[in-house]
Coordinates of C-alpha atoms and ligand atoms in Angstrom, one line a residue:
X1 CA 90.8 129.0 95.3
X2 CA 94.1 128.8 94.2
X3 CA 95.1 129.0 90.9
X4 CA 98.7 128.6 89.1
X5 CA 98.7 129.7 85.4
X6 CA 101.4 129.6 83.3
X7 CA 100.8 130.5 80.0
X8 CA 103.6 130.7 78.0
X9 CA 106.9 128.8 78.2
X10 CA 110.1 129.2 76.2
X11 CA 113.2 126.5 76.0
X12 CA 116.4 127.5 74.3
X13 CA 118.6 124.3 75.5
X14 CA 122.3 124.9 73.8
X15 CA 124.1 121.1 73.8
X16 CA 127.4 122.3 73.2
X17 CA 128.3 118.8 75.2
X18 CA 127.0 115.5 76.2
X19 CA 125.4 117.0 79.6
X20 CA 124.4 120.6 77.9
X21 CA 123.0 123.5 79.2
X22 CA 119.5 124.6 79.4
X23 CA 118.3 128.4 80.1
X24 CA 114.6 129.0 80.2
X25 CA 112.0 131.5 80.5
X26 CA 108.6 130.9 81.8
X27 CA 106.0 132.9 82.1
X28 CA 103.3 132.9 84.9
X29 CA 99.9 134.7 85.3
X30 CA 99.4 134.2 88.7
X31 CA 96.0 135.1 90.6
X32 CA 93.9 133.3 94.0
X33 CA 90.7 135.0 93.4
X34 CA 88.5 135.2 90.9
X35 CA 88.0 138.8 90.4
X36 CA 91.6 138.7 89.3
X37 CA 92.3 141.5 91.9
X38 CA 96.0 140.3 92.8
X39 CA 96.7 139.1 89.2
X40 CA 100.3 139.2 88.8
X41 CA 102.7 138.0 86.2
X42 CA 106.0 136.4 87.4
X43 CA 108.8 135.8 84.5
X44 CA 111.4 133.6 85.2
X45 CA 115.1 133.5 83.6
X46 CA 116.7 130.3 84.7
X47 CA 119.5 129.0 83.5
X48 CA 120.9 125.9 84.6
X49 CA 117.8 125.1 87.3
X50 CA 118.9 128.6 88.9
X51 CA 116.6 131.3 88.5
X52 CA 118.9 134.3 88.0
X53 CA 116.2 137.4 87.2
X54 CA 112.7 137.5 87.7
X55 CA 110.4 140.1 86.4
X56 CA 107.4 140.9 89.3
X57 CA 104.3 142.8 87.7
X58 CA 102.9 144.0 91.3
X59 CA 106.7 145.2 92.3
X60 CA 107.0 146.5 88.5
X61 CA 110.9 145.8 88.3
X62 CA 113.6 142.9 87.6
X63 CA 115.0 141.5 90.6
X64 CA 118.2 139.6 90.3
X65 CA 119.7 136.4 91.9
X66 CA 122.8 136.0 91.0
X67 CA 125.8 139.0 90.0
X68 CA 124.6 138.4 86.4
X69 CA 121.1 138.7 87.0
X70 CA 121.5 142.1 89.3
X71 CA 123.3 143.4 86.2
X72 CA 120.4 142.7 84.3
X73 CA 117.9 143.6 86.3
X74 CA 119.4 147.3 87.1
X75 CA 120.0 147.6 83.3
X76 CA 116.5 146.3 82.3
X77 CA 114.6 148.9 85.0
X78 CA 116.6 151.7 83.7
X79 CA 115.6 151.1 80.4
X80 CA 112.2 150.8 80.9
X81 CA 111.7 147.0 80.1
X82 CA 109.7 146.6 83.0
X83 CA 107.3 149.4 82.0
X84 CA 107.1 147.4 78.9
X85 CA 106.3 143.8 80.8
X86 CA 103.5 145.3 82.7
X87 CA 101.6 145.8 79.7
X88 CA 101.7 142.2 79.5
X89 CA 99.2 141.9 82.9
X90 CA 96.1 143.3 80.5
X91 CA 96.8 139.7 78.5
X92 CA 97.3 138.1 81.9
X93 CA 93.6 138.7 83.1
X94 CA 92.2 138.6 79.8
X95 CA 93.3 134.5 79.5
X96 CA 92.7 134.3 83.1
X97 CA 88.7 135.3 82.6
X98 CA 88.6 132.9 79.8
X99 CA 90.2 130.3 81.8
X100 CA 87.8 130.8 84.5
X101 CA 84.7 131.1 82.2
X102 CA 85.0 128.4 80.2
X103 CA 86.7 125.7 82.4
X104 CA 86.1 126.4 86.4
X105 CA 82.5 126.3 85.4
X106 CA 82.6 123.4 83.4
X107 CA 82.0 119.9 85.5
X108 CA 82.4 116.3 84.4
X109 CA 80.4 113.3 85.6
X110 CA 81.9 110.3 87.3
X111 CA 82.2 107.3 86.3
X112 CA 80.5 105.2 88.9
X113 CA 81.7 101.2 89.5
X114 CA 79.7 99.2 92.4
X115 CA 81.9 95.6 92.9
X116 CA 82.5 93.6 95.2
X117 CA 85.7 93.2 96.6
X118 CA 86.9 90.0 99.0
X119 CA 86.0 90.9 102.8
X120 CA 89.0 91.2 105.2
X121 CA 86.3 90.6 108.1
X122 CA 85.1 88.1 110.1
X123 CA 81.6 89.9 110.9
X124 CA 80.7 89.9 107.5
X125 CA 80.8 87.8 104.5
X126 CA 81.2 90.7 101.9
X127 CA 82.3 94.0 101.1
X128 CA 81.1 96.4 97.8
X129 CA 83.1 99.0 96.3
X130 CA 81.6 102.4 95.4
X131 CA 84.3 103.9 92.9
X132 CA 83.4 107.2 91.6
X133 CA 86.1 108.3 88.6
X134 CA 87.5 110.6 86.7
X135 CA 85.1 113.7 88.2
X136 CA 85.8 117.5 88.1
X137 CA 85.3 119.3 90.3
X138 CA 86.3 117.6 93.4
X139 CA 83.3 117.7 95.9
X140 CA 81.7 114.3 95.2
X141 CA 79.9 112.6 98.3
X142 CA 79.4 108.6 98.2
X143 CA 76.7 106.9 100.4
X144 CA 75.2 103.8 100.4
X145 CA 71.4 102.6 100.2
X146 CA 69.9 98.8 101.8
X147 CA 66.6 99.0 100.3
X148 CA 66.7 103.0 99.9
X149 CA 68.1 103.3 103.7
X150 CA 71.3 105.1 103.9
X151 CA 73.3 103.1 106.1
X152 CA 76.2 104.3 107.9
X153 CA 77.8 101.4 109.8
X154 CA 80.6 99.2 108.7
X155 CA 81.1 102.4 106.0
X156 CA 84.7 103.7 105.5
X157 CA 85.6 106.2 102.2
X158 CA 88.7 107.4 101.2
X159 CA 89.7 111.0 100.8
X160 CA 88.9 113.0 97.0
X161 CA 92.1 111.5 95.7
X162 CA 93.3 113.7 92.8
X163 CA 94.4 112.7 89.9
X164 CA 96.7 115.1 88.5
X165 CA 94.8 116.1 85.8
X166 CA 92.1 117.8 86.7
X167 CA 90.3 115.0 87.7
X168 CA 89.3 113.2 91.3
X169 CA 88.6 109.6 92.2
X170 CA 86.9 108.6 95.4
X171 CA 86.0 105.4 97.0
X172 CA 83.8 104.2 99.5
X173 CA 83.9 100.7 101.4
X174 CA 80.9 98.2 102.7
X175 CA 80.6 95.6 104.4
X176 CA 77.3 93.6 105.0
X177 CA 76.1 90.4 105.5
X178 CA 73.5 90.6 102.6
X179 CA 70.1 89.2 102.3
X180 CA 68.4 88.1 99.6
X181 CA 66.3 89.9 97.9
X182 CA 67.5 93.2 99.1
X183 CA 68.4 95.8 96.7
X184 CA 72.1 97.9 97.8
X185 CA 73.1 101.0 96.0
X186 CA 75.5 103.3 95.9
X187 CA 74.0 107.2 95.8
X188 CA 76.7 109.6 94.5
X189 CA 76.1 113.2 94.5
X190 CA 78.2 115.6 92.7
X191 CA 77.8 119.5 91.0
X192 CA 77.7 117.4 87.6
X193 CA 74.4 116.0 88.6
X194 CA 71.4 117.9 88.3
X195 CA 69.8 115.6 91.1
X196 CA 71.4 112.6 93.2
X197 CA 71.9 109.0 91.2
X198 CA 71.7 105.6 92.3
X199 CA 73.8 103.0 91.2
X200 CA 72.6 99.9 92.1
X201 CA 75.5 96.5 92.9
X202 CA 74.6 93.7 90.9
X203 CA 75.4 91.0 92.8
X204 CA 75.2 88.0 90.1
X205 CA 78.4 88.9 88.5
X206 CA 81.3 90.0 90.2
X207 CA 84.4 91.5 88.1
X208 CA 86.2 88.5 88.4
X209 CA 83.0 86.3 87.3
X210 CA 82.6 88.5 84.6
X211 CA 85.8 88.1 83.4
X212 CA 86.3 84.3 83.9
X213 CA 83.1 84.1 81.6
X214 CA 84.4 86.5 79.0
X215 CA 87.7 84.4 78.7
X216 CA 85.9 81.2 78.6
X217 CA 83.2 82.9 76.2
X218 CA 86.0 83.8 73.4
X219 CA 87.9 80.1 73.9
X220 CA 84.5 78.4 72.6
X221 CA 84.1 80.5 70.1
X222 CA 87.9 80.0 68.9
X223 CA 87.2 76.6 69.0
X224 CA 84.1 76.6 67.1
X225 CA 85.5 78.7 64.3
X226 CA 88.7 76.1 64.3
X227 CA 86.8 73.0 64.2
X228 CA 84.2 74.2 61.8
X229 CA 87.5 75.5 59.6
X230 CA 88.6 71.8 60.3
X231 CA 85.5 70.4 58.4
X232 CA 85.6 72.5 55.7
X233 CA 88.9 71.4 54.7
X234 CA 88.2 68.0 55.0
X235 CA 84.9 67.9 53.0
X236 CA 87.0 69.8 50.5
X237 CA 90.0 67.5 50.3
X238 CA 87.2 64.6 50.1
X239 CA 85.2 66.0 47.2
X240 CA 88.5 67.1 45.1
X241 CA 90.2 63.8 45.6
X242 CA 89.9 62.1 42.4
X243 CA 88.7 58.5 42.0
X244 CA 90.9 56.1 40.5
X245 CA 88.9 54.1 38.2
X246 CA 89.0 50.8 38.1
X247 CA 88.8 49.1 34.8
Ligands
NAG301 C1 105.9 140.1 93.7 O1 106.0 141.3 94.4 C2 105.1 141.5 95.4 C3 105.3 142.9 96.0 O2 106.7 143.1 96.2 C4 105.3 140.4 96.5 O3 104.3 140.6 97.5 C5 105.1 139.0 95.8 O4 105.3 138.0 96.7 C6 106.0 138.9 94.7 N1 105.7 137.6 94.0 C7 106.6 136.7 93.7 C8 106.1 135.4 93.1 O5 107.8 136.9 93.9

């Protein structure tokens, strides 16, 4: 486990000009385990993309980059400000606990797709999709089931693709010749889970026939609703017209 935390961020941008300046200060609670044993918080000073002093919690001093920042940092351990920063590593652990109760534990269910997709092979006529979305934590295994038989040929998976966000995708490829009557499913097993699920391919609808009859659903209906609107306002015109009597 690797974890990056950075819990507190401060931008000061000055825009004297078009093109500006930009110093920042971010602050990071750093730690790879989860008994927080090498905690550490690193605080950045960087102005213009260059980091020019950095405060180190397990060193307990300022280090400087640049002639500026050495300044500073000498200055800053003399007077004690690092003594002062270290107190800071308390509030560093504290969050990280937090963040690791209340969020490593936590897991989110996939959401599970089984399409079809158009075969690139000549063996077989089709090939199903297994998508698995939007899961946390990574560590999600796809198989597939021909009448509750895992099969294992003509199978190929991506990798745990992540997301950026916290969140994984996965896929899994097959490709069959398949039979009628036979029921294929996609097993997916994940922490979220308290026991494997199936999800089974439906083959009367594929995404594209689904969506073919969606478009074509809503065009009746528009034209229903316009063509009865077209009545209406003729019976109307019909009835309001008045009769010119003839004497
Ligand atoms: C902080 O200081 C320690 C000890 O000098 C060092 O091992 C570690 O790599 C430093 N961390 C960073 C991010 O500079």
């Amino acid at each position: 486990m690797s974890l990056f935390y950075s819990f507190a961020m401060i931008v000061l941008p000055f825009l004297p000009g078009f093109d500006g300046y930009f110093l920042h200060m971010q602050n990071e609670c750093r730690f790879t385990s989860g008994d927080l044993k090498d905690a550490e918080i690193i605080s950045r000073y960087i102005f213009n993309k260059v980091e020019y002093l950095r405060y180190n919690s397990t060193a307990n001093k300022f280090i400087g980059y640049t002639e500026h920042g050495v300044k500073n940092a000498e200055r800053a351990n003399k007077e004690g400000e690092n003594d002062r920063q270290h107190t800071n590593l308390g509030t560093c652990k504290l969050n990280a606990e937090n963040e690791l109760q209340h969020i490593l534990v936590h897991s989110v269910q996939p959401s599970v797709k089984v399409l079809s997709v158009k075969s690139g092979s000549q063996r077989h006529s089709t090939m199903l999709v297994c998508s698995a979305y939007k899961f946390y934590p990574e560590g999600l295994k796809l198989s597939w089931l021909r009448d509750g038989k895992e099969v294992k040929t003509d199978v190929t998976s991506t990798e745990e693709l992540y997301n950026g966000n916290w969140y994984h995708q996965i896929h899994s490829y097959l490709e069959l010749t398949p039979k009628s009557g036979e029921t294929i499913a996609c097993k997916v097993e994940h922490s979220s889970f308290s026991e494997p699920k199936i999800f089974k391919w439906d083959p009367s609808i594929s995404d594209g026939d689904r969506n073919k009859v969606i478009i074509g659903t809503s065009g009746l209906v528009l034209g229903l609703m316009l063509s009865l609107a077209g009545v209406i306002y003729y019976k109307k015109k019909s009835t309001g017209r008045i009769l010119v009597p003839t004497s």
